[in-house]
Amino acid sequence: MSLLENLNPEQLAAVTLPDQSALILAGAGSGKTRVLTTRIAWLIQTGNVSPSGILAVTFTNKAAKEMLTRISAMLPISIRGMWVGTFHGLCNRLLRTHHRDAGLPQLFQILDSQDQHAAVKRVLKALNVDEDRFPARETQYFINAAKEEGKRAKDIEIADEFTRRYAEIYAAYDEQCQREGVVDFAELLLRTHELLSKNEVLREHYRSRFRHILVDEFQDTNRLQYRWLKLLAGPKTVMFAVGDDDQSIYRFRGAHVGNMTEFERDFRVENVIRLEQNYRSHGHILAAANALIGHNRKRLGKNLWTSAGHGEPVRLYEAQTDGYEARWLVEEIQSLRRSGMRLADVAILYRSNAQSRVIEHALFSEGLPYRVYGGLRFFERTEIKHALAYLRLAANPEDEGAFLRVANFPARGIGARTLEQLQEAARTQGTSLYEAAAGLSGKPGTALAGFLRIVDSIRAETQGLPLPETVEIMLAKSGLVAHYKSEKDGADRVENLGELVNAAAAFVSEEDEHDLQAFLAHAALESGETQAAEGADALQLMTVHSAKGLEFAAVFITGLEEGLFPHEQSVLEDDGLEEERRLMYVAITRARLRLYLSHAQTRLLHGQTRYNVASRFIDEIPEGVVKRLSSAPRYERLDELAWREPARTGAGSKPYHGFRIGQSVQHPKFGQGVVVNAEGSGADARLQINFGRQGMKWLALEYAKLTSA
DNA sequence: AATCCGTCTATTTTT
DNA sequence: TAGACGGATT
């Protein structure tokens, strides 16, 4: 059977597993997606199950799309009827279909995190909460964490004054959402979970429908998602979970790796299949990855191997400063380019976004094309949010978030005062802002009446029209385009608004869906590309987190310094260090042919020069696979770097009792460190030294046995 | 309604 | 250092 050609024995075993729940531990580059999609194709092709009996869940829309294309390429038949999507997308689908049972209006809107933040702020204001003690961001976090634990406000354990207040705010927030017909991300999950647990008929319906449930990136599931899966799985459902505990890097947003062991127990998994053959990286790179991750204690255990050769050694470079590190990157990349490497096949990775600036500067002055991932996405842009708010208001006048966002945008003389009166009126009459406005704007000439007229006319004139035209009419009627055209820096925004029409057209043709409601859900659930693909051959710059799932011929992991990577915040959290190490593991395993590691002795952070020790992760990679590149080259033309240098030439150069700031030293007990500061003189002379993982110490020169290293 | 200014704070991010 | 934000000013 051609489907199964070229599968290795473990992959084959996973794909053709009989009807029993299974956990597939799929290492980086082991053909995880291939196994998942081939499994689905195989189930269908062997007549085991019809497409409608399959539910496949992923985390990102990209992964879901990828899965669908690959499955359809393998099968001659239509796979309509199969449910493939993200947790949130599938919940949206279920809640739309059963909105009545779920207690939601048919046209419920979805709040993205931005919208949710604004909604929380409104609640805090309405309840007169002191925002210094209960910041909106933290409150939002509290509510989401509670929902992800499956808890409603009434289920919150009141431990103290704080939790009591939080629970009240949570309750008020939920009430507000319900009143306005809006649903946040966590609510999609929780509401679906409640719907299915309360409604036996529905539950049984789906349980008997979905014979096979397949989950991608299982290590990233949170507690609620796991409960959701358990609820949907009937006694006859076969679960197929694919994941890699070593690549679990999202604990900070609720991912619970423990789900993997719980899964083994809950679903009586008899054998765990390990996919350990790696088809991506050369041997030395894998050896580095294996050795590094071996330092973690909490693992299910797995060792990648490859039939490819050792390949090249891992290259390690130590720079004097972050500026020099960037210069070195440029040199190295130029030489890669000369050897025929495509820039798009080269990734520069860093732990946190702030690190990209120096690198970008160097690339820019050299004229090397690059593309930075991360940042604002299409549907998150202000002008797009404004436009969507008009559409939402036309679809659902109860949506207060949308109302408040655009009532006075473009400015039409509805000030804060008017809006407050309006909110007061709405509260006392128990109506929505829209209705209150309709009541208050008796005089047709008022600004408020004008606004309502705009919303009403958008609704009326777009009835039954195709989606792209609806968007165009909204853009014209709302005055958004006119407003941005008159603004001096508005050209980009006008262009983006035009792009929204295209997005609507693309949505119609791709999804074959003409409903405004569906488009709005799409906008909330899929925030779009970070940056339009340039198409050009450009270097890829991104955080290690966003590199997960990708691969490149050459990878640079930069800023490998204690405090940066592993990040200093992480060392305080329990399991924080292991998560950082997993992150490093993910970074290393992105590389196919060539891997570079680099760190700088000195780096400008938060406007201050910091002296950093090399990351412990460098030491955790075996010497045998590493090649140290000759140290910091001297550049003749320092002028190009001048903007980065002055901070350290001053204080750093004065010798102090034989030591200077920035110098590396060796201590018998604490090991290697860097002199950061000095004070006192004579017998009182003390040096402050950053020993990295041993911490920052003040040592008396008289006693400490320091040697320069 | 727009702009200015001082204060504050600095991981990682998808839906 | 830089950016985001809120309050006060024009």
XYZ file of C-alpha atoms (C1' of nucleotides) in Angstrom:
734
model
C 0.000 0.000 0.000
C 1.586 3.225 -1.138
C 0.482 5.141 1.917
C 2.801 3.185 4.119
C 5.838 3.301 1.890
C 9.018 4.649 3.388
C 7.775 4.644 6.941
C 10.249 3.416 9.518
C 9.126 0.577 11.811
C 8.035 2.859 14.660
C 6.186 5.208 12.343
C 4.522 2.245 10.707
C 3.511 0.835 14.073
C 2.011 4.163 15.087
C 0.141 4.638 11.821
C -1.367 1.160 11.802
C -2.039 0.819 15.496
C -5.184 -1.214 16.179
C -8.151 0.408 17.841
C -6.644 1.311 21.150
C -5.619 4.620 22.600
C -1.993 5.491 22.093
C 0.601 8.018 23.089
C 3.222 8.781 20.491
C 6.357 10.399 21.838
C 7.586 12.127 18.749
C 10.994 13.707 18.957
C 11.979 16.801 17.026
C 12.240 16.127 13.322
C 10.930 12.567 13.633
C 8.102 12.918 11.140
C 5.353 13.696 13.610
C 2.993 15.429 11.221
C 3.541 12.742 8.650
C 2.558 10.049 11.140
C -0.533 11.943 12.227
C -1.786 12.599 8.734
C -0.896 9.153 7.401
C -2.690 7.612 10.337
C -5.860 9.477 9.417
C -5.546 8.580 5.757
C -4.911 4.959 6.672
C -7.930 4.769 8.973
C -10.143 6.035 6.194
C -8.587 4.059 3.390
C -8.877 0.766 5.235
C -12.528 1.460 5.840
C -11.915 1.566 9.537
C -13.855 4.763 9.840
C -15.538 7.322 7.625
C -14.205 10.886 7.505
C -17.044 12.108 9.693
C -15.897 9.805 12.471
C -12.627 11.674 12.820
C -11.774 14.624 15.008
C -8.259 16.049 14.784
C -7.188 18.844 17.094
C -4.239 21.186 16.794
C -3.117 24.384 18.471
C -2.561 26.683 15.573
C -4.549 27.371 12.457
C -1.398 26.865 10.464
C -1.000 23.321 11.752
C -4.655 22.569 11.062
C -4.375 23.832 7.511
C -1.190 21.893 6.919
C -2.858 18.745 8.162
C -5.852 19.162 5.879
C -3.757 19.707 2.769
C -1.607 16.713 3.502
C -4.552 14.437 4.134
C -6.379 15.481 0.999
C -3.211 14.889 -0.996
C -3.140 11.317 0.269
C -6.778 10.430 -0.311
C -8.777 10.365 -3.514
C -12.046 11.024 -1.708
C -13.540 14.141 -0.214
C -12.722 14.611 3.422
C -15.606 16.917 4.129
C -17.279 15.791 7.280
C -13.995 15.338 9.029
C -13.434 17.781 11.870
C -9.950 19.239 11.808
C -9.198 22.426 13.665
C -7.871 24.200 16.682
C -9.429 23.695 20.093
C -10.919 27.143 19.846
C -12.094 26.747 16.295
C -13.867 23.485 17.087
C -15.495 24.965 20.172
C -16.686 27.898 18.140
C -18.262 25.469 15.716
C -19.977 23.516 18.463
C -21.257 26.605 20.204
C -22.625 28.116 16.989
C -24.477 24.927 16.236
C -25.878 24.550 19.731
C -25.978 28.172 20.803
C -29.406 27.780 22.337
C -28.361 24.883 24.529
C -25.201 26.731 25.438
C -27.194 29.776 26.485
C -25.678 32.078 23.899
C -27.158 34.349 21.260
C -26.796 33.026 17.754
C -24.606 35.939 16.830
C -22.248 35.810 19.779
C -18.950 37.596 19.192
C -15.488 36.418 20.154
C -13.170 38.608 22.185
C -9.470 38.399 21.499
C -7.068 39.186 24.359
C -7.088 42.871 23.513
C -10.872 43.008 23.559
C -10.920 41.034 26.763
C -8.509 43.445 28.381
C -10.801 46.336 27.490
C -13.824 44.422 28.772
C -12.100 43.735 32.097
C -11.232 47.396 32.412
C -14.856 48.323 31.977
C -15.866 45.916 34.720
C -13.241 47.302 37.072
C -14.508 50.791 36.414
C -18.139 49.835 36.888
C -17.348 48.150 40.196
C -15.194 51.060 41.291
C -12.227 48.832 41.890
C -8.877 50.361 42.750
C -6.865 49.592 39.655
C -3.603 49.873 41.518
C -4.510 46.933 43.674
C -6.260 45.031 40.912
C -4.575 45.866 37.627
C -6.608 44.931 34.568
C -3.848 42.733 33.219
C -3.605 40.707 36.379
C -7.352 40.460 36.701
C -7.573 39.218 33.163
C -4.896 36.666 33.967
C -6.777 35.581 37.080
C -10.017 35.088 35.181
C -8.340 33.119 32.408
C -6.438 30.942 34.848
C -9.679 30.188 36.686
C -11.472 29.315 33.476
C -8.613 27.069 32.449
C -9.047 25.246 35.716
C -12.690 24.832 34.821
C -13.826 27.188 37.562
C -16.625 29.719 37.523
C -16.644 32.624 39.959
C -18.711 30.632 42.429
C -16.133 27.857 42.443
C -13.265 30.090 43.481
C -11.918 29.199 46.877
C -11.984 32.348 48.941
C -8.670 32.371 50.743
C -8.380 36.040 51.549
C -9.625 39.507 50.816
C -7.953 39.421 47.430
C -9.488 36.234 46.136
C -12.871 37.351 47.437
C -12.638 40.537 45.431
C -11.266 38.728 42.409
C -14.185 36.326 42.520
C -16.624 39.249 42.592
C -14.940 40.875 39.642
C -14.931 37.571 37.795
C -18.656 37.152 38.397
C -19.362 40.678 37.183
C -17.182 40.137 34.134
C -19.033 36.982 33.173
C -22.351 38.754 33.642
C -21.218 41.571 31.412
C -20.078 39.169 28.705
C -23.341 37.291 28.856
C -25.349 40.499 28.674
C -23.380 41.677 25.651
C -23.288 38.339 23.906
C -19.508 38.070 23.793
C -17.232 35.174 24.594
C -13.500 35.180 25.326
C -11.018 32.486 24.276
C -11.063 30.534 27.522
C -14.848 30.826 27.595
C -15.114 29.030 24.251
C -13.496 26.019 25.871
C -15.234 26.215 29.211
C -18.661 26.846 27.725
C -18.326 23.875 25.426
C -17.171 21.737 28.304
C -20.173 22.759 30.380
C -22.516 22.250 27.466
C -21.362 18.710 26.894
C -21.199 17.738 30.521
C -24.723 18.967 31.224
C -26.354 17.825 28.052
C -26.277 14.067 27.868
C -27.989 13.810 24.523
C -25.471 16.038 22.826
C -22.575 14.415 24.575
C -23.636 10.960 23.487
C -24.221 12.205 19.989
C -20.663 13.427 19.585
C -19.191 10.558 21.516
C -20.644 8.045 19.166
C -19.862 10.152 16.150
C -16.149 10.635 16.797
C -14.622 7.193 16.716
C -11.105 8.525 16.508
C -9.757 11.628 18.199
C -6.224 12.692 17.268
C -4.347 15.385 19.119
C -1.274 17.208 17.890
C 1.321 18.850 20.196
C -0.280 17.151 23.146
C 2.363 18.469 25.549
C 0.909 21.943 25.048
C -2.591 21.151 26.252
C -3.823 22.885 29.383
C -5.976 21.282 32.033
C -9.256 22.407 30.562
C -8.339 21.214 27.090
C -7.489 17.826 28.487
C -10.780 17.634 30.358
C -12.524 18.669 27.168
C -10.893 15.796 25.325
C -11.803 13.335 28.040
C -15.412 14.467 27.918
C -15.631 14.091 24.188
C -14.099 10.649 24.203
C -16.689 7.936 24.709
C -15.921 4.404 25.835
C -15.394 3.360 22.221
C -13.403 6.362 21.121
C -9.804 5.741 20.169
C -7.453 8.495 21.264
C -4.217 9.131 19.451
C -2.053 11.730 21.160
C 1.185 12.930 19.654
C 3.596 15.049 21.601
C 7.074 15.634 22.924
C 7.593 16.427 26.595
C 11.055 17.740 25.765
C 9.499 20.446 23.648
C 7.040 21.673 26.239
C 7.809 25.391 26.391
C 4.455 26.971 27.112
C 3.930 26.348 30.782
C 3.739 30.078 31.353
C 0.496 30.150 29.451
C -1.071 27.154 31.080
C 0.329 24.153 29.221
C 0.442 21.169 31.540
C 2.937 18.479 30.520
C 1.594 16.311 33.300
C -1.310 15.658 30.935
C 0.917 13.166 29.159
C 1.325 10.861 32.134
C -2.312 11.389 33.081
C -3.252 10.427 29.572
C -1.323 7.182 29.839
C -3.236 6.336 32.980
C -6.698 7.646 32.039
C -6.759 5.969 28.671
C -4.945 2.831 29.755
C -2.268 3.296 27.174
C -0.523 -0.019 26.843
C 2.493 0.954 24.935
C 4.008 4.291 24.261
C 5.527 4.515 20.816
C 8.695 6.527 20.573
C 9.719 8.144 17.326
C 13.404 8.696 17.856
C 14.852 8.642 14.397
C 15.525 12.187 13.358
C 15.393 13.108 9.688
C 16.426 16.673 10.082
C 19.770 17.284 11.730
C 23.270 16.027 11.311
C 24.876 13.931 14.039
C 26.861 16.506 15.952
C 23.845 18.745 16.226
C 21.745 15.897 17.576
C 24.500 14.912 19.986
C 24.484 18.439 21.326
C 20.704 18.351 21.723
C 20.682 14.961 23.414
C 23.447 15.821 25.850
C 21.802 19.087 26.762
C 18.327 17.722 27.386
C 19.899 14.864 29.350
C 20.456 17.378 32.137
C 16.725 17.548 32.745
C 15.366 15.260 35.431
C 11.675 15.333 34.638
C 11.465 13.504 31.357
C 9.605 10.639 29.848
C 12.882 9.704 28.212
C 13.887 9.639 24.581
C 17.087 9.770 22.591
C 17.225 11.027 19.042
C 19.446 9.393 16.480
C 20.142 9.860 12.831
C 21.472 7.806 9.992
C 23.053 10.907 8.529
C 26.726 11.466 9.297
C 28.169 13.599 12.064
C 28.263 16.563 9.790
C 29.957 19.708 10.910
C 30.794 20.602 14.493
C 28.688 23.084 16.410
C 30.403 26.457 16.146
C 30.806 28.558 19.242
C 31.729 32.209 19.254
C 32.423 34.547 22.130
C 32.107 38.252 21.400
C 33.210 41.179 23.502
C 29.947 43.035 23.188
C 26.506 42.541 21.745
C 27.563 44.945 19.006
C 30.485 42.710 18.065
C 28.285 39.667 18.254
C 26.064 41.271 15.628
C 29.061 42.193 13.476
C 30.257 38.621 13.629
C 26.791 37.399 12.590
C 26.999 39.602 9.536
C 30.446 38.288 8.568
C 29.427 34.703 9.056
C 26.231 35.129 7.087
C 28.054 36.822 4.245
C 30.355 33.852 4.063
C 27.420 31.423 4.122
C 25.896 33.398 1.333
C 29.072 33.216 -0.704
C 29.030 29.467 -0.267
C 25.600 29.425 -1.902
C 23.244 29.291 1.065
C 19.870 30.937 0.627
C 19.270 33.606 3.252
C 15.749 32.331 3.826
C 17.293 29.092 5.006
C 19.184 30.852 7.782
C 17.572 31.687 11.121
C 18.827 33.976 13.836
C 17.249 33.042 17.136
C 17.187 34.884 20.446
C 15.512 34.399 23.800
C 13.675 37.712 23.964
C 12.505 40.182 21.377
C 14.546 43.092 22.692
C 17.684 41.350 21.492
C 16.746 41.741 17.859
C 17.457 45.447 17.746
C 21.252 45.303 17.722
C 21.150 42.497 15.204
C 18.752 44.347 12.956
C 20.967 47.389 13.081
C 23.973 45.410 11.909
C 22.035 43.624 9.179
C 20.524 46.857 8.019
C 23.818 48.699 7.698
C 25.178 45.788 5.738
C 22.156 45.736 3.465
C 21.288 42.145 4.292
C 17.566 41.512 3.800
C 15.828 40.080 6.852
C 12.392 39.389 8.183
C 11.435 39.667 11.852
C 8.677 37.460 13.200
C 6.519 38.567 16.072
C 4.851 41.858 16.759
C 1.516 43.170 15.604
C -0.569 40.909 13.462
C -3.004 41.952 10.818
C -6.285 41.625 12.691
C -4.744 43.198 15.791
C -3.957 46.520 14.156
C -5.850 49.477 15.533
C -7.432 50.507 12.256
C -8.545 46.946 11.588
C -9.987 46.639 15.094
C -11.929 49.832 14.483
C -13.270 48.535 11.201
C -14.236 45.217 12.773
C -15.989 47.063 15.572
C -18.319 48.725 13.047
C -19.078 45.355 11.539
C -19.661 43.824 14.932
C -21.958 46.600 15.941
C -23.947 46.168 12.781
C -24.257 42.461 13.512
C -24.852 42.784 17.226
C -25.901 46.145 18.687
C -25.448 44.773 22.198
C -21.689 44.612 21.776
C -20.594 47.361 24.133
C -16.890 46.924 23.579
C -17.409 47.625 19.910
C -19.742 50.534 20.700
C -17.272 52.240 22.991
C -14.410 51.696 20.597
C -15.948 53.514 17.653
C -18.760 55.691 19.003
C -16.353 58.583 18.724
C -13.960 57.300 16.137
C -13.480 59.037 13.780
C -14.151 61.894 16.193
C -17.674 63.160 15.887
C -18.148 65.062 19.085
C -19.214 62.256 21.385
C -16.976 63.007 24.337
C -16.187 61.079 27.468
C -18.952 62.980 29.234
C -21.604 61.816 26.793
C -20.418 58.243 26.995
C -20.545 58.305 30.773
C -24.093 59.609 30.728
C -24.927 56.914 28.258
C -23.476 54.178 30.415
C -25.321 55.542 33.404
C -28.584 55.574 31.464
C -28.001 52.064 30.212
C -27.334 50.856 33.729
C -30.445 52.369 35.258
C -32.703 51.301 32.402
C -31.087 47.902 32.165
C -30.545 48.274 28.453
C -27.572 48.232 26.125
C -25.632 51.335 25.217
C -27.126 51.199 21.776
C -30.680 51.263 23.058
C -29.862 53.916 25.603
C -28.356 55.983 22.833
C -31.452 55.489 20.723
C -33.559 56.782 23.600
C -31.313 59.711 24.386
C -30.721 60.903 20.856
C -34.241 62.154 20.354
C -33.034 65.282 18.636
C -31.968 64.076 15.200
C -29.194 66.650 14.893
C -27.079 65.317 17.745
C -23.775 63.567 17.346
C -25.181 60.459 18.957
C -28.004 60.292 16.458
C -25.468 60.649 13.688
C -23.495 57.712 14.976
C -26.568 55.503 15.279
C -27.550 56.475 11.779
C -24.177 55.302 10.511
C -24.444 51.934 12.220
C -28.038 51.464 11.102
C -27.244 52.326 7.528
C -24.325 49.940 7.455
C -26.609 47.190 8.650
C -29.416 48.101 6.263
C -27.365 48.646 3.146
C -25.272 45.537 3.436
C -28.166 43.127 3.823
C -27.622 40.194 1.522
C -24.517 41.654 -0.091
C -21.330 39.654 -0.577
C -18.817 39.985 2.224
C -16.181 42.108 0.442
C -18.830 44.638 -0.557
C -20.140 44.722 2.973
C -16.669 45.640 4.150
C -16.326 48.335 1.495
C -19.628 49.913 2.420
C -18.660 49.868 6.074
C -15.336 51.526 5.291
C -17.065 54.310 3.405
C -19.980 54.854 5.799
C -17.901 54.762 8.946
C -15.620 57.460 7.638
C -12.554 55.454 8.614
C -10.887 55.647 5.217
C -11.586 59.367 4.910
C -10.222 59.913 8.373
C -6.944 58.125 7.773
C -6.549 59.710 4.347
C -6.532 63.124 5.963
C -4.022 62.062 8.569
C -0.399 62.685 7.662
C 0.894 59.235 8.612
C -2.290 57.460 7.658
C -1.225 55.971 4.322
C -0.308 52.572 5.795
C -3.572 52.428 7.641
C -5.578 53.228 4.543
C -3.724 50.481 2.782
C -4.461 48.025 5.580
C -8.132 48.893 5.459
C -8.078 48.136 1.763
C -6.362 44.900 2.630
C -9.328 44.047 4.848
C -11.522 43.941 1.748
C -9.068 41.470 0.240
C -9.056 39.460 3.441
C -12.839 39.211 3.208
C -12.621 38.114 -0.411
C -9.982 35.524 0.423
C -12.102 34.259 3.286
C -15.098 33.818 0.999
C -13.160 31.915 -1.625
C -11.124 29.773 0.770
C -13.775 28.891 3.280
C -16.764 29.087 0.981
C -18.505 31.009 3.714
C -20.418 34.218 3.113
C -21.672 35.013 6.548
C -20.455 38.204 8.235
C -20.638 36.445 11.555
C -18.278 33.736 10.377
C -15.835 36.308 9.064
C -15.790 38.097 12.411
C -15.123 34.823 14.204
C -12.366 34.114 11.723
C -10.807 37.509 12.454
C -10.804 36.814 16.178
C -9.645 33.232 15.983
C -6.987 33.715 13.373
C -5.187 36.952 13.911
C -3.317 36.640 10.660
C 0.267 36.785 9.567
C 2.674 38.783 11.610
C 4.206 40.404 8.587
C 3.322 40.043 4.974
C 5.716 37.581 3.377
C 8.227 39.612 1.448
C 8.716 36.805 -1.004
C 12.319 37.906 -1.236
C 15.185 35.779 -0.013
C 15.561 37.110 3.514
C 17.074 36.027 6.805
C 14.617 34.865 9.432
C 14.787 36.565 12.817
C 12.643 35.260 15.647
C 12.453 34.218 19.268
C 13.159 30.616 20.094
C 9.498 30.186 20.977
C 8.308 31.150 17.544
C 10.871 28.893 15.917
C 9.180 25.800 17.308
C 8.015 23.561 14.516
C 10.282 25.170 11.908
C 13.606 24.084 10.473
C 16.517 25.819 8.761
C 19.744 24.797 7.083
C 21.721 27.068 9.375
C 20.706 28.342 12.793
C 22.338 30.967 14.991
C 21.416 30.877 18.676
C 22.543 34.217 20.047
C 22.843 35.782 23.481
C 23.715 32.550 25.261
C 24.405 34.180 28.584
C 23.376 33.521 32.148
C 20.474 35.806 32.928
C 19.387 36.028 29.331
C 19.209 32.391 28.342
C 18.425 30.876 30.795
C 16.444 33.977 31.591
C 16.946 35.322 35.108
C 13.203 35.301 35.843
C 13.004 31.627 35.028
C 15.500 30.542 37.651
C 13.061 31.723 40.333
C 10.171 29.597 39.123
C 10.222 25.956 39.972
C 10.818 23.875 36.896
C 11.775 27.180 35.305
C 15.290 26.085 34.550
C 14.179 22.829 33.001
C 11.763 24.730 30.796
C 14.588 27.012 29.678
C 16.619 23.953 28.850
C 13.773 22.542 26.812
C 13.678 25.861 25.037
C 17.365 25.511 24.240
C 16.642 22.000 23.040
C 14.000 23.296 20.687
C 16.453 25.913 19.418
C 19.212 23.399 18.705
C 16.942 20.937 16.958
C 15.826 23.557 14.433
C 19.159 23.228 12.603
C 19.690 20.838 9.731
C 23.293 21.308 8.702
C 24.935 24.017 10.651
C 24.529 25.342 14.153
C 26.162 28.412 15.646
C 26.100 29.428 19.294
C 27.209 32.839 20.415
C 27.441 34.963 23.520
C 28.813 38.360 24.451
C 30.851 39.348 27.483
C 29.061 42.622 27.707
C 25.614 43.667 26.657
C 23.514 46.771 26.906
C 20.293 45.956 28.711
C 17.702 48.452 29.925
C 20.144 51.221 29.188
C 22.850 49.715 31.343
C 25.911 47.721 30.522
C 25.724 44.230 31.886
C 28.596 41.828 32.229
C 27.467 38.315 31.617
C 28.899 34.871 32.117
C 28.449 32.356 29.338
C 25.270 30.301 29.601
C 25.461 27.018 31.462
C 23.816 25.491 28.403
C 27.061 25.938 26.512
C 28.867 23.846 29.125
C 26.219 21.173 28.850
C 27.142 20.467 25.259
C 29.993 17.965 24.923
C 33.367 19.471 23.998
C 33.789 16.886 21.310
C 31.101 18.278 19.045
C 32.011 21.929 19.522
C 34.432 24.020 17.579
C 35.428 27.286 19.193
C 35.798 30.031 16.651
C 38.719 32.376 17.075
C 37.799 35.047 19.552
C 36.583 38.523 18.938
C 38.088 39.919 15.774
C 39.354 43.475 15.892
C 37.653 45.823 13.549
C 39.476 48.742 12.066
C 36.374 50.736 11.486
C 35.021 51.182 14.960
C 32.985 54.190 13.868
C 30.161 51.954 12.725
C 29.937 50.593 16.213
C 30.470 53.854 17.996
C 26.815 54.217 18.816
C 27.048 51.063 20.904
C 30.408 51.531 22.512
C 30.688 54.609 24.721
C 29.021 53.027 27.717
C 31.852 50.654 28.299
C 35.055 52.354 27.223
C 34.931 54.781 30.154
C 34.572 52.896 33.397
C 35.681 49.583 32.014
C 39.241 50.507 31.255
C 40.594 51.816 34.554
C 42.582 49.130 36.349
C 41.624 48.692 39.960
C 44.091 46.863 42.182
C 45.078 44.889 39.183
C 41.516 44.173 38.055
C 39.282 46.038 35.708
C 35.577 46.122 35.241
C 34.446 43.702 32.611
C 37.369 41.404 33.173
C 36.906 37.656 33.590
C 38.163 36.197 36.848
C 38.464 32.805 38.411
C 37.452 32.001 41.997
C 38.309 28.666 43.649
C 34.784 28.127 44.921
C 32.491 30.093 42.607
C 34.291 29.367 39.374
C 34.345 31.806 36.540
C 32.882 35.271 36.857
C 33.015 38.771 35.508
C 33.966 41.889 37.457
C 30.971 44.179 37.436
C 31.741 46.857 39.970
C 34.367 47.956 42.475
C 34.451 50.091 45.636
C 36.595 50.952 48.665
C 40.343 51.121 48.692
C 43.277 49.559 50.462
C 42.132 46.913 52.900
C 38.460 47.692 52.170
C 38.711 47.217 48.435
C 35.881 45.075 47.210
C 34.866 43.820 43.834
C 31.387 42.917 42.738
C 31.493 39.845 40.571
C 28.808 38.201 38.497
C 29.287 34.467 38.806
C 26.299 33.680 36.675
C 24.478 30.755 38.199
C 26.326 31.221 41.513
C 24.922 34.699 41.616
C 26.294 38.160 42.133
C 28.844 38.494 44.966
C 30.787 41.270 46.664
C 34.233 39.930 47.523
C 36.947 41.576 49.596
C 40.114 41.651 47.533
C 42.184 41.004 50.610
C 40.630 37.582 51.259
C 39.207 36.284 48.012
C 41.645 34.207 46.043
C 40.931 35.713 42.696
C 42.939 35.117 39.600
C 42.318 36.610 36.231
C 40.965 34.165 33.725
C -9.499 66.588 21.041
C -4.842 66.457 20.489
C -0.460 66.803 22.477
C 2.862 66.928 25.949
C 5.266 65.263 29.863
C 6.611 62.564 33.751
C 6.546 57.879 35.524
C 7.156 53.212 35.212
C 8.864 49.013 33.651
C 11.494 45.918 31.243
C 10.498 37.003 29.090
C 8.460 33.736 26.194
C 2.591 33.841 22.933
C -1.726 31.165 20.533
C -6.395 31.276 20.335
C 17.522 53.102 26.718
C 12.895 53.138 24.911
C 8.227 52.294 24.962
C 3.753 52.524 26.929
C 0.601 54.709 29.719
C -2.038 58.078 32.347
C -2.875 62.648 33.680
C -2.655 67.319 32.739
C -2.293 70.899 29.629
C -3.234 73.633 25.501
